[in-house]
Structures are given as structure tokens and as C-alpha cells.
Amino acid sequence: MPYMPISTGSTVPGHLSRLYRPLISTLARAYADMRQRRRDRLTRRILEGLDDRTLHDIGISRDEIASLTATQGSGRRLRYDHMFSPAGGVR
């Protein structure tokens, strides 16, 4: 049976590596989704902690907070997103 190297440098039979790829891909997507939900919760907490005048100054009403955090993943970037990047400081 031929052996096929995988990214870790170890060898796994070819048929097993074909099984691992979808599993690893699924786990990576789940982890990315978990991080996105964490960012959404943090965004909501930050916005909910602001007073009404500050929210008005930045053009957001308190009623919009839930919808803004629910649609954050569609390309919006927030100032503190660098905190969650691999090169960022706080995680």
C-alpha cells in the first residue's frame, strides 16, 4: 500500500489521507465560525456599553445593534479586528 506524506511530515496511507482532508477542512471552518461568533459578541457588548449620545454620534441607534452585529461578517471590518489576527496582541 503506498504511503502519502501529509503536511505534518508524517506518512499516512493514501486512503486515510483522503479521509483526513475533509475532516480537517470541517474543523477549520468550525473554528473560523467560532471566532466570527466571538467577534460578533464582542462587537455587540461594546456597542451596548455605549450611551445613547455616543451611539447617535456614530450614526447608530440602539435598535440597530443586533442587526449590525448579525451582518458584521459581510466584509465589515472593525477597528479592534487586529486583536484577533494571528499577528495581533490580545486573543
Tab-separated table of N, CA, C and O in Angstrom:
chain	number	residue	atom	x	y	z
A	1	MET	N	0.856	-1.176	0.000
A	1	MET	CA	0.000	0.000	0.000
A	1	MET	C	0.906	1.244	0.000
A	1	MET	O	1.788	1.372	0.833
A	2	PRO	N	0.693	2.191	-0.928
A	2	PRO	CA	1.549	3.381	-0.984
A	2	PRO	C	1.257	4.319	0.180
A	2	PRO	O	0.125	4.453	0.614
A	3	TYR	N	2.308	4.954	0.674
A	3	TYR	CA	2.151	5.934	1.740
A	3	TYR	C	2.304	7.324	1.163
A	3	TYR	O	3.112	7.563	0.292
A	4	MET	N	1.501	8.247	1.701
A	4	MET	CA	1.484	9.613	1.191
A	4	MET	C	1.804	10.562	2.340
A	4	MET	O	1.144	10.514	3.370
A	5	PRO	N	2.826	11.407	2.198
A	5	PRO	CA	3.131	12.350	3.281
A	5	PRO	C	2.033	13.403	3.407
A	5	PRO	O	1.447	13.815	2.418
A	6	ILE	N	1.724	13.787	4.633
A	6	ILE	CA	0.790	14.892	4.871
A	6	ILE	C	1.570	16.069	5.424
A	6	ILE	O	2.767	15.966	5.669
A	7	SER	N	0.918	17.168	5.639
A	7	SER	CA	1.603	18.419	5.967
A	7	SER	C	2.471	18.351	7.221
A	7	SER	O	3.386	19.125	7.374
A	8	THR	N	2.187	17.448	8.140
A	8	THR	CA	2.972	17.375	9.371
A	8	THR	C	4.280	16.644	9.172
A	8	THR	O	5.092	16.571	10.072
A	9	GLY	N	4.491	16.072	7.984
A	9	GLY	CA	5.724	15.358	7.726
A	9	GLY	C	5.607	13.871	8.003
A	9	GLY	O	6.481	13.107	7.655
A	10	SER	N	4.535	13.432	8.658
A	10	SER	CA	4.359	12.007	8.896
A	10	SER	C	3.736	11.367	7.665
A	10	SER	O	3.271	12.042	6.760
A	11	THR	N	3.763	10.050	7.641
A	11	THR	CA	3.186	9.356	6.492
A	11	THR	C	1.917	8.644	6.918
A	11	THR	O	1.816	8.085	8.009
A	12	VAL	N	0.938	8.690	6.037
A	12	VAL	CA	-0.361	8.067	6.271
A	12	VAL	C	-0.724	7.353	4.984
A	12	VAL	O	-0.478	7.880	3.903
A	13	PRO	N	-1.301	6.156	5.063
A	13	PRO	CA	-1.744	5.508	3.830
A	13	PRO	C	-2.634	6.437	3.019
A	13	PRO	O	-3.399	7.223	3.575
A	14	GLY	N	-2.506	6.386	1.684
A	14	GLY	CA	-3.231	7.291	0.788
A	14	GLY	C	-4.714	7.368	1.052
A	14	GLY	O	-5.299	8.449	1.059
A	15	HIS	N	-5.356	6.226	1.285
A	15	HIS	CA	-6.801	6.250	1.507
A	15	HIS	C	-7.160	6.952	2.813
A	15	HIS	O	-8.209	7.563	2.931
A	16	LEU	N	-6.281	6.907	3.822
A	16	LEU	CA	-6.562	7.601	5.076
A	16	LEU	C	-6.396	9.109	4.934
A	16	LEU	O	-7.150	9.878	5.513
A	17	SER	N	-5.399	9.540	4.150
A	17	SER	CA	-5.215	10.980	3.997
A	17	SER	C	-6.404	11.592	3.266
A	17	SER	O	-6.765	12.735	3.515
A	18	ARG	N	-7.020	10.847	2.371
A	18	ARG	CA	-8.230	11.356	1.712
A	18	ARG	C	-9.374	11.497	2.702
A	18	ARG	O	-10.262	12.319	2.530
A	19	LEU	N	-9.358	10.709	3.762
A	19	LEU	CA	-10.377	10.827	4.805
A	19	LEU	C	-10.087	12.010	5.735
A	19	LEU	O	-10.997	12.654	6.230
A	20	TYR	N	-8.809	12.274	5.984
A	20	TYR	CA	-8.433	13.341	6.906
A	20	TYR	C	-8.679	14.729	6.338
A	20	TYR	O	-9.022	15.651	7.067
A	21	ARG	N	-8.481	14.915	5.057
A	21	ARG	CA	-8.620	16.251	4.463
A	21	ARG	C	-9.997	16.865	4.715
A	21	ARG	O	-10.083	18.003	5.157
A	22	PRO	N	-11.096	16.153	4.427
A	22	PRO	CA	-12.415	16.750	4.711
A	22	PRO	C	-12.628	17.017	6.201
A	22	PRO	O	-13.233	18.019	6.577
A	23	LEU	N	-12.115	16.138	7.044
A	23	LEU	CA	-12.254	16.334	8.489
A	23	LEU	C	-11.520	17.591	8.927
A	23	LEU	O	-12.072	18.425	9.654
A	24	ILE	N	-10.295	17.757	8.465
A	24	ILE	CA	-9.514	18.937	8.823
A	24	ILE	C	-10.176	20.198	8.276
A	24	ILE	O	-10.248	21.218	8.955
A	25	SER	N	-10.687	20.117	7.064
A	25	SER	CA	-11.376	21.262	6.469
A	25	SER	C	-12.620	21.639	7.276
A	25	SER	O	-12.885	22.807	7.536
A	26	THR	N	-13.378	20.635	7.696
A	26	THR	CA	-14.579	20.880	8.505
A	26	THR	C	-14.216	21.506	9.841
A	26	THR	O	-14.866	22.451	10.295
A	27	LEU	N	-13.163	20.988	10.472
A	27	LEU	CA	-12.731	21.553	11.752
A	27	LEU	C	-12.241	22.989	11.591
A	27	LEU	O	-12.507	23.840	12.441
A	28	ALA	N	-11.535	23.273	10.506
A	28	ALA	CA	-11.050	24.638	10.267
A	28	ALA	C	-12.220	25.599	10.068
A	28	ALA	O	-12.199	26.721	10.586
A	29	ARG	N	-13.248	25.169	9.313
A	29	ARG	CA	-14.435	26.027	9.126
A	29	ARG	C	-15.153	26.256	10.450
A	29	ARG	O	-15.594	27.368	10.743
A	30	ALA	N	-15.283	25.202	11.260
A	30	ALA	CA	-15.952	25.341	12.561
A	30	ALA	C	-15.185	26.311	13.454
A	30	ALA	O	-15.788	27.135	14.150
A	31	TYR	N	-13.866	26.226	13.431
A	31	TYR	CA	-13.051	27.134	14.240
A	31	TYR	C	-13.193	28.578	13.753
A	31	TYR	O	-13.330	29.499	14.557
A	32	ALA	N	-13.193	28.777	12.445
A	32	ALA	CA	-13.368	30.129	11.887
A	32	ALA	C	-14.743	30.680	12.253
A	32	ALA	O	-14.877	31.864	12.602
A	33	ASP	N	-15.771	29.848	12.190
A	33	ASP	CA	-17.125	30.278	12.576
A	33	ASP	C	-17.182	30.648	14.054
A	33	ASP	O	-17.818	31.633	14.431
A	34	MET	N	-16.507	29.857	14.884
A	34	MET	CA	-16.483	30.149	16.315
A	34	MET	C	-15.820	31.504	16.574
A	34	MET	O	-16.305	32.303	17.372
A	35	ARG	N	-14.715	31.771	15.882
A	35	ARG	CA	-14.024	33.061	16.051
A	35	ARG	C	-14.911	34.215	15.574
A	35	ARG	O	-14.927	35.281	16.179
A	36	GLN	N	-15.650	34.003	14.488
A	36	GLN	CA	-16.548	35.050	13.992
A	36	GLN	C	-17.647	35.334	15.009
A	36	GLN	O	-17.982	36.484	15.273
A	37	ARG	N	-18.224	34.283	15.593
A	37	ARG	CA	-19.260	34.487	16.616
A	37	ARG	C	-18.697	35.225	17.818
A	37	ARG	O	-19.362	36.073	18.408
A	38	ARG	N	-17.441	34.931	18.176
A	38	ARG	CA	-16.804	35.643	19.286
A	38	ARG	C	-16.661	37.128	18.965
A	38	ARG	O	-16.922	37.992	19.802
A	39	ARG	N	-16.230	37.433	17.748
A	39	ARG	CA	-16.109	38.843	17.339
A	39	ARG	C	-17.478	39.526	17.351
A	39	ARG	O	-17.600	40.676	17.771
A	40	ASP	N	-18.506	38.818	16.887
A	40	ASP	CA	-19.851	39.395	16.886
A	40	ASP	C	-20.325	39.702	18.306
A	40	ASP	O	-20.898	40.767	18.563
A	41	ARG	N	-20.076	38.770	19.246
A	41	ARG	CA	-20.475	39.005	20.643
A	41	ARG	C	-19.724	40.190	21.231
A	41	ARG	O	-20.300	41.015	21.942
A	42	LEU	N	-18.431	40.291	20.929
A	42	LEU	CA	-17.634	41.407	21.440
A	42	LEU	C	-18.132	42.730	20.875
A	42	LEU	O	-18.273	43.714	21.604
A	43	THR	N	-18.433	42.746	19.595
A	43	THR	CA	-18.963	43.960	18.969
A	43	THR	C	-20.259	44.376	19.635
A	43	THR	O	-20.458	45.552	19.961
A	44	ARG	N	-21.149	43.410	19.837
A	44	ARG	CA	-22.439	43.716	20.477
A	44	ARG	C	-22.225	44.262	21.882
A	44	ARG	O	-22.832	45.257	22.273
A	45	ARG	N	-21.326	43.630	22.655
A	45	ARG	CA	-21.069	44.111	24.021
A	45	ARG	C	-20.516	45.526	24.032
A	45	ARG	O	-20.910	46.350	24.859
A	46	ILE	N	-19.614	45.801	23.111
A	46	ILE	CA	-19.029	47.154	23.058
A	46	ILE	C	-20.105	48.178	22.710
A	46	ILE	O	-20.214	49.223	23.360
A	47	LEU	N	-20.904	47.902	21.683
A	47	LEU	CA	-21.942	48.854	21.272
A	47	LEU	C	-23.012	49.018	22.347
A	47	LEU	O	-23.494	50.121	22.583
A	48	GLU	N	-23.395	47.925	23.000
A	48	GLU	CA	-24.405	48.026	24.058
A	48	GLU	C	-23.883	48.797	25.262
A	48	GLU	O	-24.655	49.356	26.032
A	49	GLY	N	-22.568	48.846	25.432
A	49	GLY	CA	-21.987	49.581	26.549
A	49	GLY	C	-21.896	51.084	26.324
A	49	GLY	O	-21.624	51.832	27.248
A	50	LEU	N	-22.126	51.520	25.086
A	50	LEU	CA	-22.072	52.947	24.792
A	50	LEU	C	-23.384	53.628	25.182
A	50	LEU	O	-24.448	53.025	25.106
A	51	ASP	N	-23.292	54.884	25.563
A	51	ASP	CA	-24.515	55.618	25.882
A	51	ASP	C	-25.200	56.061	24.585
A	51	ASP	O	-24.617	56.018	23.503
A	52	ASP	N	-26.465	56.468	24.708
A	52	ASP	CA	-27.259	56.824	23.533
A	52	ASP	C	-26.654	57.983	22.741
A	52	ASP	O	-26.723	58.008	21.512
A	53	ARG	N	-26.067	58.946	23.433
A	53	ARG	CA	-25.480	60.083	22.732
A	53	ARG	C	-24.293	59.653	21.858
A	53	ARG	O	-24.164	60.091	20.720
A	54	THR	N	-23.447	58.795	22.400
A	54	THR	CA	-22.306	58.298	21.621
A	54	THR	C	-22.778	57.486	20.423
A	54	THR	O	-22.253	57.626	19.318
A	55	LEU	N	-23.779	56.629	20.645
A	55	LEU	CA	-24.332	55.861	19.528
A	55	LEU	C	-24.873	56.800	18.449
A	55	LEU	O	-24.660	56.582	17.255
A	56	HIS	N	-25.558	57.853	18.879
A	56	HIS	CA	-26.093	58.826	17.926
A	56	HIS	C	-24.957	59.512	17.156
A	56	HIS	O	-25.056	59.723	15.946
A	57	ASP	N	-23.868	59.828	17.865
A	57	ASP	CA	-22.729	60.481	17.220
A	57	ASP	C	-22.099	59.615	16.125
A	57	ASP	O	-21.603	60.137	15.126
A	58	ILE	N	-22.115	58.308	16.310
A	58	ILE	CA	-21.531	57.437	15.284
A	58	ILE	C	-22.587	56.926	14.298
A	58	ILE	O	-22.277	56.132	13.416
A	59	GLY	N	-23.806	57.404	14.446
A	59	GLY	CA	-24.849	57.096	13.469
A	59	GLY	C	-25.543	55.770	13.660
A	59	GLY	O	-26.026	55.178	12.696
A	60	ILE	N	-25.610	55.302	14.894
A	60	ILE	CA	-26.258	54.023	15.184
A	60	ILE	C	-27.308	54.239	16.261
A	60	ILE	O	-27.045	54.900	17.256
A	61	SER	N	-28.477	53.678	16.056
A	61	SER	CA	-29.470	53.701	17.129
A	61	SER	C	-29.365	52.394	17.903
A	61	SER	O	-28.868	51.390	17.393
A	62	ARG	N	-29.814	52.400	19.128
A	62	ARG	CA	-29.726	51.215	19.976
A	62	ARG	C	-30.479	50.034	19.351
A	62	ARG	O	-30.077	48.880	19.501
A	63	ASP	N	-31.539	50.327	18.607
A	63	ASP	CA	-32.321	49.272	17.962
A	63	ASP	C	-31.544	48.573	16.840
A	63	ASP	O	-31.884	47.456	16.463
A	64	GLU	N	-30.531	49.208	16.310
A	64	GLU	CA	-29.769	48.641	15.188
A	64	GLU	C	-28.618	47.729	15.611
A	64	GLU	O	-28.041	47.042	14.768
A	65	ILE	N	-28.292	47.710	16.876
A	65	ILE	CA	-27.115	46.970	17.328
A	65	ILE	C	-27.198	45.496	16.948
A	65	ILE	O	-26.244	44.930	16.414
A	66	ALA	N	-28.317	44.859	17.195
A	66	ALA	CA	-28.447	43.425	16.896
A	66	ALA	C	-28.264	43.147	15.407
A	66	ALA	O	-27.557	42.216	15.021
A	67	SER	N	-28.869	43.975	14.558
A	67	SER	CA	-28.742	43.722	13.121
A	67	SER	C	-27.330	44.045	12.621
A	67	SER	O	-26.825	43.380	11.728
A	68	LEU	N	-26.680	45.038	13.208
A	68	LEU	CA	-25.315	45.353	12.804
A	68	LEU	C	-24.350	44.229	13.143
A	68	LEU	O	-23.476	43.884	12.354
A	69	THR	N	-24.509	43.648	14.314
A	69	THR	CA	-23.595	42.567	14.692
A	69	THR	C	-23.928	41.282	13.949
A	69	THR	O	-23.043	40.470	13.719
A	70	ALA	N	-25.156	41.094	13.545
A	70	ALA	CA	-25.522	39.894	12.795
A	70	ALA	C	-24.979	39.933	11.379
A	70	ALA	O	-24.723	38.899	10.785
A	71	THR	N	-24.754	41.125	10.823
A	71	THR	CA	-24.276	41.236	9.447
A	71	THR	C	-22.809	41.630	9.377
A	71	THR	O	-22.314	41.938	8.317
A	72	GLN	N	-22.112	41.604	10.489
A	72	GLN	CA	-20.716	42.039	10.517
A	72	GLN	C	-19.853	41.200	9.593
A	72	GLN	O	-18.925	41.706	8.987
A	73	GLY	N	-20.132	39.938	9.437
A	73	GLY	CA	-19.285	39.067	8.649
A	73	GLY	C	-19.287	39.360	7.161
A	73	GLY	O	-18.518	38.788	6.416
A	74	SER	N	-20.119	40.256	6.688
A	74	SER	CA	-20.213	40.507	5.251
A	74	SER	C	-19.201	41.561	4.783
A	74	SER	O	-19.526	42.443	4.021
A	75	GLY	N	-17.987	41.451	5.271
A	75	GLY	CA	-16.936	42.332	4.781
A	75	GLY	C	-16.648	43.536	5.661
A	75	GLY	O	-15.682	44.246	5.434
A	76	ARG	N	-17.479	43.793	6.652
A	76	ARG	CA	-17.207	44.923	7.545
A	76	ARG	C	-16.018	44.604	8.417
A	76	ARG	O	-15.883	43.505	8.920
A	77	ARG	N	-15.142	45.555	8.595
A	77	ARG	CA	-14.010	45.382	9.500
A	77	ARG	C	-14.107	46.442	10.584
A	77	ARG	O	-14.436	47.581	10.305
A	78	LEU	N	-13.821	46.046	11.790
A	78	LEU	CA	-13.881	46.962	12.913
A	78	LEU	C	-12.467	47.307	13.362
A	78	LEU	O	-11.515	46.585	13.091
A	79	ARG	N	-12.340	48.413	14.066
A	79	ARG	CA	-11.022	48.891	14.466
A	79	ARG	C	-10.257	47.884	15.316
A	79	ARG	O	-9.053	47.819	15.255
A	80	TYR	N	-10.941	47.101	16.127
A	80	TYR	CA	-10.237	46.188	17.009
A	80	TYR	C	-10.063	44.803	16.392
A	80	TYR	O	-9.594	43.885	17.050
A	81	ASP	N	-10.367	44.604	15.108
A	81	ASP	CA	-10.199	43.298	14.472
A	81	ASP	C	-8.758	42.816	14.528
A	81	ASP	O	-8.502	41.619	14.514
A	82	HIS	N	-7.803	43.724	14.571
A	82	HIS	CA	-6.400	43.313	14.632
A	82	HIS	C	-6.108	42.489	15.882
A	82	HIS	O	-5.176	41.712	15.917
A	83	MET	N	-6.940	42.636	16.921
A	83	MET	CA	-6.741	41.878	18.151
A	83	MET	C	-6.925	40.383	17.916
A	83	MET	O	-6.394	39.562	18.645
A	84	PHE	N	-7.684	40.024	16.897
A	84	PHE	CA	-7.995	38.629	16.657
A	84	PHE	C	-7.171	38.027	15.540
A	84	PHE	O	-7.305	36.860	15.243
A	85	SER	N	-6.315	38.806	14.912
A	85	SER	CA	-5.487	38.260	13.842
A	85	SER	C	-4.290	37.530	14.456
A	85	SER	O	-3.906	37.807	15.581
A	86	PRO	N	-3.698	36.611	13.714
A	86	PRO	CA	-2.534	35.888	14.252
A	86	PRO	C	-1.392	36.819	14.654
A	86	PRO	O	-0.662	36.520	15.580
A	87	ALA	N	-1.244	37.960	13.987
A	87	ALA	CA	-0.154	38.875	14.316
A	87	ALA	C	-0.539	39.835	15.439
A	87	ALA	O	0.285	40.580	15.927
A	88	GLY	N	-1.829	39.844	15.828
A	88	GLY	CA	-2.303	40.775	16.847
A	88	GLY	C	-1.838	40.390	18.241
A	88	GLY	O	-1.282	39.335	18.471
A	89	GLY	N	-2.107	41.271	19.181
A	89	GLY	CA	-1.660	41.042	20.534
A	89	GLY	C	-2.619	40.203	21.351
A	89	GLY	O	-2.417	39.033	21.594
A	90	VAL	N	-3.724	40.762	21.774
A	90	VAL	CA	-4.684	40.105	22.653
A	90	VAL	C	-5.512	39.131	21.869
A	90	VAL	O	-5.918	39.397	20.762
A	91	ARG	N	-5.811	37.996	22.441
A	91	ARG	CA	-6.666	36.994	21.777
A	91	ARG	C	-7.824	36.657	22.644
A	91	ARG	O	-7.806	36.562	23.773
